[in-house]
mmCIF file of C-alpha atoms in Angstrom:
data_model
loop_
_atom_site.group_PDB
_atom_site.id
_atom_site.type_symbol
_atom_site.label_atom_id
_atom_site.label_comp_id
_atom_site.label_asym_id
_atom_site.label_seq_id
_atom_site.Cartn_x
_atom_site.Cartn_y
_atom_site.Cartn_z
ATOM 1 C CA MET A 5 22.612 5.528 -13.088
ATOM 2 C CA GLU A 6 19.020 6.359 -15.139
ATOM 3 C CA ARG A 7 16.823 8.912 -13.288
ATOM 4 C CA ALA A 8 13.891 7.303 -11.273
ATOM 5 C CA PRO A 9 10.602 7.904 -11.854
ATOM 6 C CA ALA A 10 8.961 9.746 -8.771
ATOM 7 C CA ILE A 11 6.655 6.195 -8.509
ATOM 8 C CA LEU A 12 9.666 4.001 -8.697
ATOM 9 C CA SER A 13 12.169 6.435 -6.187
ATOM 10 C CA SER A 14 10.219 6.378 -3.424
ATOM 11 C CA ARG A 15 9.881 2.276 -2.749
ATOM 12 C CA LEU A 16 13.456 2.449 -3.197
ATOM 13 C CA PRO A 17 16.115 3.134 -0.278
ATOM 14 C CA ALA A 18 17.905 7.204 0.618
ATOM 15 C CA SER A 19 21.124 4.910 0.239
ATOM 16 C CA LEU A 20 21.829 3.237 -3.177
ATOM 17 C CA SER A 21 25.522 3.029 -2.183
ATOM 18 C CA ALA A 22 24.330 -1.026 0.464
ATOM 19 C CA GLY A 23 24.287 -3.299 -3.001
ATOM 20 C CA TRP A 24 21.966 -3.628 -5.838
ATOM 21 C CA HIS A 25 18.532 -1.950 -6.678
ATOM 22 C CA ALA A 26 15.566 -2.591 -8.979
ATOM 23 C CA ALA A 27 12.350 -1.799 -8.916
ATOM 24 C CA LEU A 28 9.891 -2.577 -11.919
ATOM 25 C CA GLU A 29 6.035 -0.730 -13.090
ATOM 26 C CA LEU A 30 4.055 -2.473 -15.194
ATOM 27 C CA GLY A 31 0.539 -1.620 -15.879
ATOM 28 C CA TYR A 32 -2.243 -3.421 -18.208
ATOM 29 C CA ALA A 33 -5.843 -2.685 -19.921
ATOM 30 C CA ARG A 34 -8.294 -4.104 -21.971
ATOM 31 C CA ARG A 35 -8.631 -3.153 -25.359
ATOM 32 C CA HIS A 36 -10.912 -4.509 -28.314
ATOM 33 C CA GLY A 37 -11.406 -7.393 -26.485
ATOM 34 C CA GLY A 38 -7.967 -8.194 -24.915
ATOM 35 C CA THR A 39 -5.735 -7.191 -22.329
ATOM 36 C CA ILE A 40 -2.050 -5.543 -23.092
ATOM 37 C CA PRO A 41 0.436 -3.824 -21.152
ATOM 38 C CA VAL A 42 -0.130 -0.160 -20.947
ATOM 39 C CA ARG A 43 2.268 0.790 -18.819
ATOM 40 C CA ARG A 44 6.692 -0.311 -17.403
ATOM 41 C CA ARG A 45 9.434 1.881 -16.085
ATOM 42 C CA HIS A 46 12.013 0.251 -14.450
ATOM 43 C CA VAL A 47 15.046 2.035 -12.048
ATOM 44 C CA GLY A 48 18.313 -1.598 -12.558
ATOM 45 C CA PRO A 49 18.395 -5.242 -13.716
ATOM 46 C CA LEU A 50 14.689 -5.918 -13.463
ATOM 47 C CA ARG A 51 12.455 -5.401 -16.646
ATOM 48 C CA VAL A 52 10.077 -7.581 -19.073
ATOM 49 C CA GLN A 53 10.055 -9.291 -22.171
ATOM 50 C CA LYS A 54 8.310 -8.972 -25.278
ATOM 51 C CA HIS A 55 4.052 -9.602 -24.136
ATOM 52 C CA PHE A 56 2.420 -12.432 -25.971
ATOM 53 C CA ILE A 57 -1.504 -12.541 -26.048
ATOM 54 C CA ASP A 58 -3.375 -15.101 -26.112
ATOM 55 C CA ALA A 59 -6.150 -17.190 -27.822
ATOM 56 C CA ALA A 60 -7.989 -16.149 -24.625
ATOM 57 C CA GLY A 61 -6.907 -12.426 -24.519
ATOM 58 C CA THR A 62 -5.031 -12.505 -21.927
ATOM 59 C CA CYS A 63 -1.495 -10.768 -21.734
ATOM 60 C CA GLN A 64 1.207 -13.026 -20.166
ATOM 61 C CA HIS A 65 4.613 -11.254 -19.645
ATOM 62 C CA ILE A 66 7.913 -12.613 -18.463
ATOM 63 C CA ILE A 67 9.620 -10.435 -15.326
ATOM 64 C CA VAL A 68 13.843 -11.169 -15.518
ATOM 65 C CA HIS A 69 16.622 -10.283 -13.423
ATOM 66 C CA PRO A 70 19.387 -9.681 -15.699
ATOM 67 C CA PRO A 71 21.797 -10.880 -12.980
ATOM 68 C CA GLY A 72 20.700 -13.372 -11.562
ATOM 69 C CA GLY A 73 21.049 -13.495 -8.118
ATOM 70 C CA ILE A 74 20.088 -11.611 -5.437
ATOM 71 C CA ALA A 75 23.160 -10.738 -3.163
ATOM 72 C CA GLY A 76 22.807 -9.271 0.299
ATOM 73 C CA GLY A 77 22.051 -5.719 -0.112
ATOM 74 C CA ASP A 78 20.183 -5.798 -2.626
ATOM 75 C CA THR A 79 16.535 -4.795 -2.886
ATOM 76 C CA LEU A 80 13.999 -5.497 -5.982
ATOM 77 C CA CYS A 81 10.410 -3.502 -5.472
ATOM 78 C CA ILE A 82 7.291 -4.836 -8.174
ATOM 79 C CA ASP A 83 4.252 -2.633 -8.328
ATOM 80 C CA ILE A 84 1.370 -4.151 -11.038
ATOM 81 C CA THR A 85 -1.670 -2.578 -11.363
ATOM 82 C CA LEU A 86 -4.313 -3.751 -13.257
ATOM 83 C CA GLU A 87 -7.148 -2.254 -14.410
ATOM 84 C CA GLU A 88 -11.640 -2.825 -14.360
ATOM 85 C CA GLY A 89 -11.580 -5.783 -16.999
ATOM 86 C CA ALA A 90 -7.845 -6.842 -16.888
ATOM 87 C CA ASP A 91 -6.721 -10.548 -17.274
ATOM 88 C CA VAL A 92 -3.079 -10.502 -16.889
ATOM 89 C CA LEU A 93 -0.488 -13.968 -16.420
ATOM 90 C CA ILE A 94 2.628 -13.206 -15.262
ATOM 91 C CA THR A 95 5.681 -15.802 -14.224
ATOM 92 C CA SER A 96 9.481 -16.015 -14.439
ATOM 93 C CA PRO A 97 12.560 -17.069 -16.840
ATOM 94 C CA GLY A 98 14.010 -19.665 -13.929
ATOM 95 C CA ALA A 99 14.477 -19.568 -10.148
ATOM 96 C CA ALA A 100 15.463 -16.174 -7.663
ATOM 97 C CA LYS A 101 18.845 -16.991 -6.250
ATOM 98 C CA TRP A 102 19.092 -15.249 -3.216
ATOM 99 C CA TYR A 103 22.662 -15.960 -1.991
ATOM 100 C CA ASP A 104 24.075 -15.465 1.105
ATOM 101 C CA GLY A 105 24.088 -12.336 2.602
ATOM 102 C CA PHE A 106 27.578 -12.368 4.564
ATOM 103 C CA GLY A 107 25.487 -10.026 7.517
ATOM 104 C CA ARG A 108 23.160 -8.058 5.173
ATOM 105 C CA SER A 109 19.817 -8.424 4.326
ATOM 106 C CA ALA A 110 18.121 -8.990 1.349
ATOM 107 C CA SER A 111 14.317 -8.449 0.325
ATOM 108 C CA GLN A 112 11.795 -7.755 -2.729
ATOM 109 C CA SER A 113 8.668 -6.036 -1.790
ATOM 110 C CA VAL A 114 5.922 -6.463 -4.232
ATOM 111 C CA SER A 115 2.156 -5.531 -5.300
ATOM 112 C CA LEU A 116 -0.479 -5.818 -6.685
ATOM 113 C CA VAL A 117 -3.448 -3.965 -7.030
ATOM 114 C CA LEU A 118 -6.275 -4.692 -8.919
ATOM 115 C CA ALA A 119 -9.311 -3.410 -9.975
ATOM 116 C CA ASP A 120 -13.014 -4.469 -9.722
ATOM 117 C CA GLY A 121 -13.124 -6.874 -12.790
ATOM 118 C CA ALA A 122 -9.137 -7.348 -13.079
ATOM 119 C CA ARG A 123 -7.509 -11.667 -12.764
ATOM 120 C CA LEU A 124 -3.943 -12.520 -12.228
ATOM 121 C CA GLU A 125 -2.269 -15.355 -11.552
ATOM 122 C CA TRP A 126 1.039 -14.417 -10.508
ATOM 123 C CA LEU A 127 3.202 -18.009 -10.703
ATOM 124 C CA PRO A 128 7.061 -17.303 -10.843
ATOM 125 C CA LEU A 129 9.391 -20.114 -10.912
ATOM 126 C CA GLU A 130 11.291 -21.104 -7.826
ATOM 127 C CA THR A 131 12.623 -18.986 -5.380
ATOM 128 C CA ILE A 132 16.580 -20.878 -3.930
ATOM 129 C CA LEU A 133 17.400 -19.401 -0.500
ATOM 130 C CA TYR A 134 20.905 -20.132 -0.215
ATOM 131 C CA ALA A 135 23.374 -20.925 2.653
ATOM 132 C CA GLY A 136 23.760 -17.883 4.488
ATOM 133 C CA ALA A 137 20.847 -15.804 2.718
ATOM 134 C CA ASP A 138 19.200 -13.149 4.488
ATOM 135 C CA VAL A 139 15.555 -12.734 2.698
ATOM 136 C CA ARG A 140 12.590 -10.397 3.673
ATOM 137 C CA LEU A 141 9.590 -11.825 0.926
ATOM 138 C CA GLU A 142 6.668 -9.224 1.480
ATOM 139 C CA SER A 143 3.535 -9.687 -1.335
ATOM 140 C CA ARG A 144 1.053 -7.124 -0.724
ATOM 141 C CA ILE A 145 -2.292 -7.520 -2.384
ATOM 142 C CA ARG A 146 -5.415 -5.036 -2.820
ATOM 143 C CA LEU A 147 -8.380 -6.014 -4.900
ATOM 144 C CA ALA A 148 -11.691 -4.103 -5.280
ATOM 145 C CA GLY A 149 -14.982 -5.217 -6.465
ATOM 146 C CA ASP A 150 -14.855 -9.005 -8.115
ATOM 147 C CA ALA A 151 -11.268 -8.499 -9.157
ATOM 148 C CA ARG A 152 -9.222 -12.131 -8.659
ATOM 149 C CA LEU A 153 -6.179 -13.635 -8.579
ATOM 150 C CA LEU A 154 -4.188 -16.922 -8.089
ATOM 151 C CA TYR A 155 -0.753 -16.692 -6.722
ATOM 152 C CA GLY A 156 1.552 -18.848 -6.428
ATOM 153 C CA ASP A 157 5.116 -19.408 -5.651
ATOM 154 C CA VAL A 158 7.966 -22.079 -4.786
ATOM 155 C CA ILE A 159 10.417 -21.483 -2.019
ATOM 156 C CA CYS A 160 13.600 -23.719 -1.318
ATOM 157 C CA LEU A 161 15.762 -23.573 1.847
ATOM 158 C CA GLY A 162 19.319 -24.125 0.454
ATOM 159 C CA ARG A 163 20.761 -26.571 -1.502
ATOM 160 C CA PRO A 164 19.953 -30.755 -0.415
ATOM 161 C CA ALA A 165 21.026 -31.717 -3.992
ATOM 162 C CA CYS A 166 24.703 -30.648 -3.422
ATOM 163 C CA GLY A 167 24.990 -31.294 0.323
ATOM 164 C CA GLU A 168 23.886 -27.486 1.646
ATOM 165 C CA ARG A 169 21.333 -27.304 4.514
ATOM 166 C CA PHE A 170 19.863 -24.380 5.424
ATOM 167 C CA ASP A 171 21.779 -23.707 8.691
ATOM 168 C CA ARG A 172 22.757 -20.293 8.453
ATOM 169 C CA GLY A 173 21.213 -16.740 7.817
ATOM 170 C CA GLN A 174 16.758 -16.193 7.907
ATOM 171 C CA TRP A 175 14.177 -16.198 5.903
ATOM 172 C CA ARG A 176 11.451 -13.872 6.708
ATOM 173 C CA GLN A 177 8.023 -13.897 4.412
ATOM 174 C CA LEU A 178 4.681 -10.595 4.942
ATOM 175 C CA ALA A 179 2.189 -11.722 2.166
ATOM 176 C CA GLU A 180 -1.529 -10.113 2.426
ATOM 177 C CA ILE A 181 -4.858 -9.854 1.151
ATOM 178 C CA GLU A 182 -7.235 -6.952 1.052
ATOM 179 C CA ARG A 183 -10.012 -6.616 -1.001
ATOM 180 C CA ASP A 184 -12.223 -3.377 -0.795
ATOM 181 C CA GLY A 185 -10.362 -2.650 2.295
ATOM 182 C CA ARG A 186 -11.059 -5.590 4.524
ATOM 183 C CA LEU A 187 -7.840 -8.147 5.330
ATOM 184 C CA ILE A 188 -9.264 -11.339 3.988
ATOM 185 C CA TRP A 189 -5.690 -12.676 3.944
ATOM 186 C CA CYS A 190 -2.327 -12.165 6.690
ATOM 187 C CA GLU A 191 0.079 -14.862 6.763
ATOM 188 C CA HIS A 192 4.171 -13.251 8.558
ATOM 189 C CA ALA A 193 6.751 -15.896 7.876
ATOM 190 C CA VAL A 194 10.208 -15.356 10.367
ATOM 191 C CA LEU A 195 12.134 -18.916 9.952
ATOM 192 C CA PRO A 196 15.762 -18.427 10.811
ATOM 193 C CA GLY A 197 18.575 -21.612 9.090
ATOM 194 C CA ALA A 198 18.762 -24.406 11.430
ATOM 195 C CA SER A 199 15.397 -23.545 12.986
ATOM 196 C CA PRO A 200 13.707 -26.747 14.489
ATOM 197 C CA LEU A 201 11.043 -26.098 12.951
ATOM 198 C CA LEU A 202 12.452 -27.607 10.005
ATOM 199 C CA ALA A 203 12.921 -30.924 11.745
ATOM 200 C CA SER A 204 10.346 -30.708 13.835
ATOM 201 C CA PRO A 205 6.738 -32.238 12.799
ATOM 202 C CA VAL A 206 4.832 -29.393 13.312
ATOM 203 C CA GLY A 207 7.470 -27.411 11.140
ATOM 204 C CA LEU A 208 9.106 -28.824 7.745
ATOM 205 C CA ALA A 209 9.272 -32.338 9.425
ATOM 206 C CA GLY A 210 13.175 -32.078 7.821
ATOM 207 C CA HIS A 211 11.843 -31.105 3.758
ATOM 208 C CA SER A 212 13.205 -27.814 2.186
ATOM 209 C CA VAL A 213 10.474 -27.290 -0.427
ATOM 210 C CA VAL A 214 7.271 -25.499 0.305
ATOM 211 C CA ALA A 215 5.146 -24.531 -2.590
ATOM 212 C CA THR A 216 1.199 -22.520 -2.044
ATOM 213 C CA LEU A 217 -1.430 -21.574 -4.313
ATOM 214 C CA LEU A 218 -3.241 -19.601 -3.331
ATOM 215 C CA TRP A 219 -7.449 -18.333 -4.919
ATOM 216 C CA ALA A 220 -9.047 -14.960 -4.098
ATOM 217 C CA GLY A 221 -12.142 -15.957 -5.599
ATOM 218 C CA PRO A 222 -15.954 -17.344 -5.402
ATOM 219 C CA ALA A 223 -15.723 -20.196 -3.185
ATOM 220 C CA VAL A 224 -14.333 -23.835 -4.591
ATOM 221 C CA PRO A 225 -17.070 -26.124 -4.987
ATOM 222 C CA ASP A 226 -16.751 -28.809 -2.796
ATOM 223 C CA GLU A 227 -16.146 -31.787 -4.632
ATOM 224 C CA LEU A 228 -13.648 -28.788 -6.978
ATOM 225 C CA HIS A 229 -11.522 -29.345 -3.022
ATOM 226 C CA GLN A 230 -12.211 -32.453 -2.481
ATOM 227 C CA ALA A 231 -10.271 -33.945 -6.152
ATOM 228 C CA ALA A 232 -7.527 -31.052 -5.395
ATOM 229 C CA LEU A 233 -7.019 -33.451 -1.625
ATOM 230 C CA GLU A 234 -6.293 -36.085 -4.284
ATOM 231 C CA VAL A 235 -3.757 -34.451 -6.733
ATOM 232 C CA VAL A 236 -0.908 -36.913 -5.748
ATOM 233 C CA THR A 237 2.881 -35.657 -4.506
ATOM 234 C CA SER A 238 5.975 -37.259 -3.679
ATOM 235 C CA GLY A 239 5.877 -34.487 -0.371
ATOM 236 C CA ARG A 240 3.458 -34.347 1.481
ATOM 237 C CA ALA A 241 0.224 -31.631 1.311
ATOM 238 C CA ALA A 242 -3.002 -30.043 1.577
ATOM 239 C CA ALA A 243 -5.910 -27.607 1.404
ATOM 240 C CA THR A 244 -8.818 -25.944 2.797
ATOM 241 C CA GLN A 245 -11.187 -22.694 2.227
ATOM 242 C CA LEU A 246 -11.079 -19.778 3.793
ATOM 243 C CA PRO A 247 -13.677 -16.920 3.729
ATOM 244 C CA GLY A 248 -12.661 -15.223 0.265
ATOM 245 C CA VAL A 249 -9.574 -17.607 0.172
ATOM 246 C CA TRP A 250 -9.048 -21.050 -0.788
ATOM 247 C CA LEU A 251 -5.275 -22.004 -0.308
ATOM 248 C CA ALA A 252 -3.389 -25.274 -0.457
ATOM 249 C CA ARG A 253 -0.017 -26.281 0.126
ATOM 250 C CA PHE A 254 3.133 -28.988 -0.411
ATOM 251 C CA ILE A 255 5.928 -29.644 1.400
ATOM 252 C CA GLY A 256 9.265 -32.134 0.487
ATOM 253 C CA ASP A 257 12.460 -32.169 -1.724
ATOM 254 C CA SER A 258 12.044 -31.183 -5.172
ATOM 255 C CA ALA A 259 11.737 -28.294 -6.366
ATOM 256 C CA GLU A 260 10.128 -30.478 -9.799
ATOM 257 C CA ASP A 261 7.680 -31.719 -7.590
ATOM 258 C CA ALA A 262 6.841 -29.223 -6.349
ATOM 259 C CA HIS A 263 5.845 -27.059 -9.340
ATOM 260 C CA HIS A 264 4.795 -29.947 -10.568
ATOM 261 C CA TRP A 265 1.837 -30.217 -7.652
ATOM 262 C CA LEU A 266 1.422 -26.399 -8.036
ATOM 263 C CA ARG A 267 0.855 -27.141 -11.786
ATOM 264 C CA GLN A 268 -1.497 -29.934 -11.496
ATOM 265 C CA LEU A 269 -4.011 -28.010 -9.226
ATOM 266 C CA ARG A 270 -3.832 -25.681 -11.926
ATOM 267 C CA SER A 271 -5.373 -27.345 -14.200
ATOM 268 C CA LEU A 272 -7.520 -28.526 -12.374
ATOM 269 C CA LEU A 273 -8.519 -25.355 -10.951
ATOM 270 C CA HIS A 274 -8.211 -23.146 -13.549
ATOM 271 C CA PRO A 275 -12.124 -23.979 -15.603
ATOM 272 C CA PHE A 276 -13.765 -22.701 -12.569
ATOM 273 C CA THR A 277 -11.189 -20.116 -11.992
ATOM 274 C CA HIS A 278 -11.196 -18.975 -15.506
ATOM 275 C CA GLY A 279 -13.951 -20.636 -17.460
ATOM 276 C CA ARG A 280 -11.327 -22.582 -19.438
ATOM 277 C CA PRO A 281 -8.926 -24.776 -19.642
ATOM 278 C CA ALA A 282 -5.557 -24.131 -18.455
ATOM 279 C CA GLN A 283 -2.468 -22.704 -21.095
ATOM 280 C CA SER A 284 0.938 -23.102 -19.837
ATOM 281 C CA PRO A 285 3.311 -20.496 -20.781
ATOM 282 C CA ARG A 286 6.084 -21.152 -23.135
ATOM 283 C CA ILE A 287 8.869 -20.599 -21.023
ATOM 284 C CA TRP A 288 8.173 -23.158 -18.756
ATOM 285 C CA ALA A 289 7.786 -25.963 -22.321
ATOM 286 C CA THR A 290 12.628 -24.062 -22.417
#
């Protein structure tokens, strides 16, 4: 195994015998009217494809996990830093599949650090938790000054299309956002397989897909918020403006429907959040 740079080594477990461990560190800066990658280090099976700079100067990058699935004992660590004025969109080429851990847990830890004036869209494709997966997903985000973040995710519990329910395992999720050292958003969730909340009307009401779109930046105007509430979906959706954070949620039965909802909202918000119409990454069309 290649020697890990010190900053990545500190994020990996002391013992590498329990599973497959990977870490990725990326840094971005604004240069000559556009954003470019200025740092890229990796350990294990985490990579990025060649970056693409769109007409607005945004750097689009695709994070790839070549094994295609995460098993019990695996650990993924992603550290991303944006310098002042950097403008970045990060996505993935396909679903992240978390397999039955057979008694062993797996985890992903994401750290996003944005300097004053930076802007990031974090929009990976769906995360699928197989029955028996014991998964911990952590996102810790630090924003400085007027840094702005559009953060989306789609979680699929089980594989209903093949008759598999999420009746074993555990989904644990932590998300924290700080601005200038002050906590503005914190969410901790623990959902065991076969939890009553999966069927309860105060939980997922029998649905298996949860999607989130979060904006950390200036408050969304009332008319735009109302338009977001009227986006038609095949599931259930809602949105709310909180101090420093605008949050929208979807529950339904299809990852495709969840992405359709999320991308409709992104297109609706983009002229406000970015000052221009949304441009979808090319990988979404493949």
